[in-house]
mmCIF file of C-alpha atoms in Angstrom:
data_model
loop_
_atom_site.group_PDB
_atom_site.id
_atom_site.type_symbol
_atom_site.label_atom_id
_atom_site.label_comp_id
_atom_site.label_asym_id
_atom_site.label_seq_id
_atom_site.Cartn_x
_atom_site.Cartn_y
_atom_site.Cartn_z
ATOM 1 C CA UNK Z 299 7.633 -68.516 -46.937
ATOM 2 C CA UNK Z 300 4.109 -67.281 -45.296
ATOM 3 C CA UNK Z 301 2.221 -65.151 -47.975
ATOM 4 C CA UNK Z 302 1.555 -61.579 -47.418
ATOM 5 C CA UNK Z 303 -1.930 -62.238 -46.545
ATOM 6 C CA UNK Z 304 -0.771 -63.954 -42.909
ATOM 7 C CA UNK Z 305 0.949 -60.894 -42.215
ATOM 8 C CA UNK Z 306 -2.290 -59.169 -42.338
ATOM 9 C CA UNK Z 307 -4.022 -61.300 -40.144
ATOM 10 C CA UNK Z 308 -1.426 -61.213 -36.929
ATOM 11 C CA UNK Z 309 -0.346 -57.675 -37.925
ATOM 12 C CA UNK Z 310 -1.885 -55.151 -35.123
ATOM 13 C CA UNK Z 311 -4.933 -53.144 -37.079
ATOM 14 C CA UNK Z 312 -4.530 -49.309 -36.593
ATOM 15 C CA UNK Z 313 -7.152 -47.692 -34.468
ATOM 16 C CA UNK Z 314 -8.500 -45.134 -36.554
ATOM 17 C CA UNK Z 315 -11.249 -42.571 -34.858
ATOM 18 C CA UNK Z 316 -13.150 -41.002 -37.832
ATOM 19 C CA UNK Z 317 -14.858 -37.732 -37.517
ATOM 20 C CA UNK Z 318 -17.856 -37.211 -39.646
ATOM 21 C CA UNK Z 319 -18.907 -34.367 -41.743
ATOM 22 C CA UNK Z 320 -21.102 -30.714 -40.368
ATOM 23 C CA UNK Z 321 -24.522 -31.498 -39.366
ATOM 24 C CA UNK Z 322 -24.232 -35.608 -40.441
ATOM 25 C CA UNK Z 323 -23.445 -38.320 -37.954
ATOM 26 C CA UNK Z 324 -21.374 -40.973 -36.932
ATOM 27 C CA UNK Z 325 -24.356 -43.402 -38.509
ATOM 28 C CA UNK Z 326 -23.705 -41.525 -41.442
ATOM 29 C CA UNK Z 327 -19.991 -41.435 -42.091
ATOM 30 C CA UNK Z 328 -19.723 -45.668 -40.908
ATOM 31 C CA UNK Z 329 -22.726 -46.150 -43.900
ATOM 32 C CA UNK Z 330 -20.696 -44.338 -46.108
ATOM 33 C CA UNK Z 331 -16.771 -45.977 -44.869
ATOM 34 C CA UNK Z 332 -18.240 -49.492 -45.447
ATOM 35 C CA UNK Z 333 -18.993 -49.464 -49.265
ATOM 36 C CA UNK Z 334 -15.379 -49.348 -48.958
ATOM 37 C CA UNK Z 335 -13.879 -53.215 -50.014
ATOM 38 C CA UNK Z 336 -13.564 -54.917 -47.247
ATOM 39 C CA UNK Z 337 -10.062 -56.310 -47.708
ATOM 40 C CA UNK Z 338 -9.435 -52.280 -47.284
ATOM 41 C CA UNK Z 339 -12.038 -52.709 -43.540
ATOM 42 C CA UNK Z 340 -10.681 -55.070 -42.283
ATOM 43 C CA UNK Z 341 -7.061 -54.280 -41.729
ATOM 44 C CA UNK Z 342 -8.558 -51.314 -39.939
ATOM 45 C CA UNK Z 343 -9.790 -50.509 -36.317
ATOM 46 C CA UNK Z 344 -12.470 -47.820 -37.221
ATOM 47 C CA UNK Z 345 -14.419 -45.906 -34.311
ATOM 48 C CA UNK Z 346 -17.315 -43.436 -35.301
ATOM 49 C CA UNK Z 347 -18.539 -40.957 -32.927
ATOM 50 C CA UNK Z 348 -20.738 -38.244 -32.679
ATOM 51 C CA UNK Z 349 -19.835 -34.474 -32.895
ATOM 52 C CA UNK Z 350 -20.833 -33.139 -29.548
ATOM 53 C CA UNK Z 351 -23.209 -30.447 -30.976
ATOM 54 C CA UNK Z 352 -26.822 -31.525 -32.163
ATOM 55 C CA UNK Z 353 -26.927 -29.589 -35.693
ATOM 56 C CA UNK Z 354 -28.529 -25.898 -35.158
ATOM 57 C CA UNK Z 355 -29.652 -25.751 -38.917
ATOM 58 C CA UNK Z 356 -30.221 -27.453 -41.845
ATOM 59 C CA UNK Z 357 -28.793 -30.322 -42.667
ATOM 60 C CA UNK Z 358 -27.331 -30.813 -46.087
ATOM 61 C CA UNK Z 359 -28.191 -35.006 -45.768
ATOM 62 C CA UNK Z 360 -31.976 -34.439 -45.290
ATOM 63 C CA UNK Z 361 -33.618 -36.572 -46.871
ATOM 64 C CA UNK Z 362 -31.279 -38.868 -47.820
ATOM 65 C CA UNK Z 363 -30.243 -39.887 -44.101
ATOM 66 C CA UNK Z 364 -32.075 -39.897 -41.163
ATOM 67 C CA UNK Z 365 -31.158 -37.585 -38.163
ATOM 68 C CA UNK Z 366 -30.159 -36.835 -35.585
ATOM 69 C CA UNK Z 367 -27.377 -34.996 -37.237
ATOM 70 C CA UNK Z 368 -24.225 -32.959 -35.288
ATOM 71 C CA UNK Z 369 -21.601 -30.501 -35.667
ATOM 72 C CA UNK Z 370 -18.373 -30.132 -34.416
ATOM 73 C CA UNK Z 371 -18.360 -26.313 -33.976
ATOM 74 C CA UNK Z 372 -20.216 -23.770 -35.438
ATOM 75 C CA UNK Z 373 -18.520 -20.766 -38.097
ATOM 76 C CA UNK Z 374 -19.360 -17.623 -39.422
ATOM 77 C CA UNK Z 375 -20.156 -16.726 -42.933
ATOM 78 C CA UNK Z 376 -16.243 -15.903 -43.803
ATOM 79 C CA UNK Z 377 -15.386 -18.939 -41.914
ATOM 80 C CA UNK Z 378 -12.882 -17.019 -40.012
ATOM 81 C CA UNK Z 379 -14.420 -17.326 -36.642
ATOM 82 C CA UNK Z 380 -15.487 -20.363 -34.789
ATOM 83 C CA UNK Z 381 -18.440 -21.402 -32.046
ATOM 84 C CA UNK Z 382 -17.553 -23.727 -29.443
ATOM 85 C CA UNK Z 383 -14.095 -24.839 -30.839
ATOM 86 C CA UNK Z 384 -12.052 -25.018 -27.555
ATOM 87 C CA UNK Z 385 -15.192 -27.495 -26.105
ATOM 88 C CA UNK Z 386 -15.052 -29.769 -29.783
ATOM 89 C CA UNK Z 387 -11.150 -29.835 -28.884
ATOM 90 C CA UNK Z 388 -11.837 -30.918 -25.042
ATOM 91 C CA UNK Z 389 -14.525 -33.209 -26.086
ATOM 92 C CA UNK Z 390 -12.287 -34.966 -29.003
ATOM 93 C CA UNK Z 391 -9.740 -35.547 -26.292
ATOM 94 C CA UNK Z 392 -12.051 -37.026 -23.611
ATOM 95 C CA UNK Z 393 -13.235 -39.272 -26.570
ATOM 96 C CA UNK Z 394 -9.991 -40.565 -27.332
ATOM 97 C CA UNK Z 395 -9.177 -40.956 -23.621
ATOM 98 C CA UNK Z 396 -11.883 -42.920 -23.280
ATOM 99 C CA UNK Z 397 -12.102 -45.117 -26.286
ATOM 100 C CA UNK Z 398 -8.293 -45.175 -27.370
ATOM 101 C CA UNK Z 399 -5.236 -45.455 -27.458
ATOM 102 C CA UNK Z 400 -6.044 -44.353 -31.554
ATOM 103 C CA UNK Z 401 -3.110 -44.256 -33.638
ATOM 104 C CA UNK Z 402 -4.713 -41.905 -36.519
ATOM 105 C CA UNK Z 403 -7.890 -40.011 -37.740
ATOM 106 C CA UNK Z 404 -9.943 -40.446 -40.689
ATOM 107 C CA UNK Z 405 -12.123 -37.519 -41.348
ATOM 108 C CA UNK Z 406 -14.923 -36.182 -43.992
ATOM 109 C CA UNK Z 407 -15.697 -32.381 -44.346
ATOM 110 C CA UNK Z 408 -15.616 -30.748 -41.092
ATOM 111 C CA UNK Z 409 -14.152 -33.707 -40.056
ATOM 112 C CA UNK Z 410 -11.329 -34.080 -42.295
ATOM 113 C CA UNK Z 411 -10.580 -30.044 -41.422
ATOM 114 C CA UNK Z 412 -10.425 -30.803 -37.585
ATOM 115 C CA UNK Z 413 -8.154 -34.319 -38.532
ATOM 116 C CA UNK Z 414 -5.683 -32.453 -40.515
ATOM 117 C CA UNK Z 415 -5.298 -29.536 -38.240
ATOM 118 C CA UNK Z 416 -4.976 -31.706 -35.027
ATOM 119 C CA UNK Z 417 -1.448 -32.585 -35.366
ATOM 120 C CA UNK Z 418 -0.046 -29.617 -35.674
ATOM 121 C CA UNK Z 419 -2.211 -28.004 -32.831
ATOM 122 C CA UNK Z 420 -1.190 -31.523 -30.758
ATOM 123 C CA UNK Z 421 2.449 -30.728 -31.434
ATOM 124 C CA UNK Z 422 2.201 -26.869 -30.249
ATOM 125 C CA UNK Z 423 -0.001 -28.130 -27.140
ATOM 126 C CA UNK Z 424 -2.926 -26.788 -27.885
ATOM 127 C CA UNK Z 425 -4.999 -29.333 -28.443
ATOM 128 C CA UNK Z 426 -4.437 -33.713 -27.520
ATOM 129 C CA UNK Z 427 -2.141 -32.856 -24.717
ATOM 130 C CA UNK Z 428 -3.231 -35.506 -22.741
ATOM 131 C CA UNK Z 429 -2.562 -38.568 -25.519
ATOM 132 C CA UNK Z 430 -0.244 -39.916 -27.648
ATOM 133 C CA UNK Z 431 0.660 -38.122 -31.056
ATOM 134 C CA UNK Z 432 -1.196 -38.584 -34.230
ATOM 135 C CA UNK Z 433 0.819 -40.928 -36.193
ATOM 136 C CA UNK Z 434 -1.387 -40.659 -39.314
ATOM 137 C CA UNK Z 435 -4.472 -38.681 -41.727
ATOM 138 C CA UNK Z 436 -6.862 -40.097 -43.937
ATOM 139 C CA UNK Z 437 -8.568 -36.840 -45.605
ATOM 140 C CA UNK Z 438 -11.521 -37.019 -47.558
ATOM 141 C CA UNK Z 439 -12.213 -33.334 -48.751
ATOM 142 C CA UNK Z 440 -10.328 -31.846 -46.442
ATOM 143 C CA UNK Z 441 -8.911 -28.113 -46.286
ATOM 144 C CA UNK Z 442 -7.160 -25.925 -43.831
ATOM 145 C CA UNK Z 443 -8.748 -24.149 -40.857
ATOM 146 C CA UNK Z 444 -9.456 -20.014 -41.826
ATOM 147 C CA UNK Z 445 -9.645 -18.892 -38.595
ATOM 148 C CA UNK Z 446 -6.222 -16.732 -38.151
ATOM 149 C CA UNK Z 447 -5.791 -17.775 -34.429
ATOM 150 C CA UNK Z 448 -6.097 -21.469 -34.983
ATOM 151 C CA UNK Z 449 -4.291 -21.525 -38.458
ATOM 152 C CA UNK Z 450 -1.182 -19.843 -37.407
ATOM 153 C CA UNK Z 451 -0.648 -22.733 -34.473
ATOM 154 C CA UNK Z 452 -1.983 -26.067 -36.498
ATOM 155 C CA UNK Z 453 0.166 -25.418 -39.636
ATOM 156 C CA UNK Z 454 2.753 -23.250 -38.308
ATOM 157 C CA UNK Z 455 4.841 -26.690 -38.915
ATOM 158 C CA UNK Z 456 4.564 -29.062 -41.990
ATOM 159 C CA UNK Z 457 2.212 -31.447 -40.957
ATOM 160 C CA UNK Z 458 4.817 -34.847 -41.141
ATOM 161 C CA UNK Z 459 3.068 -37.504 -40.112
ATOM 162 C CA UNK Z 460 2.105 -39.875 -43.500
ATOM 163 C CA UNK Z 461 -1.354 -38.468 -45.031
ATOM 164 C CA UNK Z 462 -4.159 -39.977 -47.465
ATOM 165 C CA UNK Z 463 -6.147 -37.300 -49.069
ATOM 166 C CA UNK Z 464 -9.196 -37.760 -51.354
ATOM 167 C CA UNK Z 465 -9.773 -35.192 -54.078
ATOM 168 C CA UNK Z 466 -12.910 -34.856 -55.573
ATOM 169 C CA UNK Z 467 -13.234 -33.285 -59.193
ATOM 170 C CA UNK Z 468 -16.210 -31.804 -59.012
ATOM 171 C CA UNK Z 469 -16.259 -31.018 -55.189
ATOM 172 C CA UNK Z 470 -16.484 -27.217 -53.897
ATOM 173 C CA UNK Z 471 -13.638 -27.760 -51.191
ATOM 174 C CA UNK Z 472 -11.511 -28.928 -53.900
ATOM 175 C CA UNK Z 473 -9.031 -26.016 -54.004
ATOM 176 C CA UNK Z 474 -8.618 -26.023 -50.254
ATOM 177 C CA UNK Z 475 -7.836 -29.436 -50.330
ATOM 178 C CA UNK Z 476 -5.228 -28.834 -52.681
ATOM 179 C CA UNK Z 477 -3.920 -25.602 -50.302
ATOM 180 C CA UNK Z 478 -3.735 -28.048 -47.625
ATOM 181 C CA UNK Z 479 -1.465 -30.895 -49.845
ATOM 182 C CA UNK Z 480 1.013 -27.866 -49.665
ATOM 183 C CA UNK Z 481 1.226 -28.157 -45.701
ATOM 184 C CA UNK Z 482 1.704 -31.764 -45.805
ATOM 185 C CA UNK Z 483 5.117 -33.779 -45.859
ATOM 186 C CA UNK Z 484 4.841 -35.965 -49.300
ATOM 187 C CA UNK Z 485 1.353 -36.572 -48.922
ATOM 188 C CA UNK Z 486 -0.332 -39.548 -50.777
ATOM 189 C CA UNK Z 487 -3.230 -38.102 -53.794
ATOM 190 C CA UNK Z 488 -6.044 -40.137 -54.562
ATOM 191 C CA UNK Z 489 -8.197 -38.311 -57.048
ATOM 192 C CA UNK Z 490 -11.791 -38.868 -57.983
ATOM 193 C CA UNK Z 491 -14.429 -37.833 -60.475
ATOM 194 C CA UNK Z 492 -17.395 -37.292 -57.806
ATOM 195 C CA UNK Z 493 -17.897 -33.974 -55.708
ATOM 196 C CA UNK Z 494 -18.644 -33.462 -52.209
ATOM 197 C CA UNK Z 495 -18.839 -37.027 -50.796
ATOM 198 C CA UNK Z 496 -16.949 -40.079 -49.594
ATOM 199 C CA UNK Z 497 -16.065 -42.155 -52.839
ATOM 200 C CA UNK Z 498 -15.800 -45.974 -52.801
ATOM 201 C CA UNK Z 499 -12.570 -47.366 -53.785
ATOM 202 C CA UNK Z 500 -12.334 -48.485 -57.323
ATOM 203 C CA UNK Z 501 -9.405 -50.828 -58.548
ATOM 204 C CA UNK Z 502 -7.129 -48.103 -59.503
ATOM 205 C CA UNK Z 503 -7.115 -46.012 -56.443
ATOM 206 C CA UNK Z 504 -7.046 -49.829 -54.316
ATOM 207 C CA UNK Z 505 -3.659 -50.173 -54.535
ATOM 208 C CA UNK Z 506 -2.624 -46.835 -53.696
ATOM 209 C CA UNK Z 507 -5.227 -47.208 -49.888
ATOM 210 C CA UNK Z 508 -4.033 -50.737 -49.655
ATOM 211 C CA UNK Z 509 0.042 -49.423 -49.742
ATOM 212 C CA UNK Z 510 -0.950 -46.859 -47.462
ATOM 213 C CA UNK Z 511 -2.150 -48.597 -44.851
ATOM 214 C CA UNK Z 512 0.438 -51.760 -44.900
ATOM 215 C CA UNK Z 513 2.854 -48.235 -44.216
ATOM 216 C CA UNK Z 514 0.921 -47.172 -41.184
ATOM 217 C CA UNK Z 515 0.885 -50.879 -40.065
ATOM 218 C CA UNK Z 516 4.290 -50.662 -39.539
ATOM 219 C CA UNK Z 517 4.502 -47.613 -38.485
ATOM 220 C CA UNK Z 518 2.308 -48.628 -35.622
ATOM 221 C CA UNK Z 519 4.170 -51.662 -35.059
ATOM 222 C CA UNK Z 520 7.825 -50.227 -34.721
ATOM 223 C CA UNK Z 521 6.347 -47.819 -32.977
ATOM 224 C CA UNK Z 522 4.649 -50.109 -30.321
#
């Protein structure tokens, strides 16, 4: 009998588009993804892009990475009302148009709030009309969008499709994170002692990504 391992190799690799954090950059968020093991990379098909805003402040990653840096839409203080969000929707859209079919999103920050609200905005046809559905999330601190208008549509519905979220200890979205679990249809929890920021994958947590993904790998392929 052929060992798990050759199942890997012939199996079709999800195509994953991963949306980086507010006022980073796809450079940024791919730096970050690959201190990841690489038995985890490479049963993956993982596209960075851009946001389509260059960053209109300051960035929180000066210093450490280089610009340019760009945001997906801009908020105010309450984060209750949103800048541009009907263009970040168009231009996710023409992105995976162009560069798909993807099967899921992987997305940091910002971009882990835009991942885990797109499904549920896809399914009311609002948003992703024009591709197939989201079949699956990886969340690294994530939480729910606060602006009433696009809240009520994108979680109006438990968000079904199978989820990976990363939960930092020490991380300031933490508690939204944990509000969004609550929307989710038996999401998979991979806690972590760091705070704001994309942890590498330590032995523990390995086999939890690693039983994820052989799911969404046949997900993918029954539903091919």
């Amino acid at each position: 009998m052929g060992s798990g391992g050759d199942v890997g190799i012939n199996a079709r690799k999800p195509r994953v588009l991963c949306l980086h954090g507010f006022r980073t950059s796809a450079e940024i968020l791919k730096k970050q993804i690959y201190k990841w093991p690489e038995s985890v990379l490479q049963k993956l098909d993982l596209v960075f892009v851009d946001a389509p805003f260059p960053c209109q402040g300051k960035s929180d990653v000066e210093g450490i990475f280089d610009p340019p840096y760009y945001e997906w839409f801009r908020f105010n203080k309450e984060f209750t009302e949103y800048t541009n969000f009907d263009e970040c929707l168009k231009y996710i859209e023409d992105l995976m148009i162009e560069h798909g079919p993807f099967d899921g999103l992987l997305g940091f920050s910002q971009g882990a709030i835009l991942s885990a609200g797109l499904p549920g905005l896809q399914e009311k046809g609002v948003a992703l009309t024009k591709v197939p559905k989201v079949k699956f999330l990886i969340i690294i601190a994530g939480a729910k969008f606060k602006a009433p208008q696009v809240a009520e549509k994108a979680y109006s519905s438990p968000i079904s499709c199978p989820s990976l979220h990363f939960l930092g200890e020490t991380d300031f979205l933490r508690p939204y994170g944990a509000e969004l679990l609550e929307s989710c249809v038996e999401p998979v929890v991979i806690k972590h002692p760091k705070g704001h920021t994309i942890p590498r994958i330590d032995d523990d947590s390995l086999k939890t990504v690693t039983g994820f993904i052989e799911r969404i790998q046949k997900l993918c392929e029954a539903q091919d």
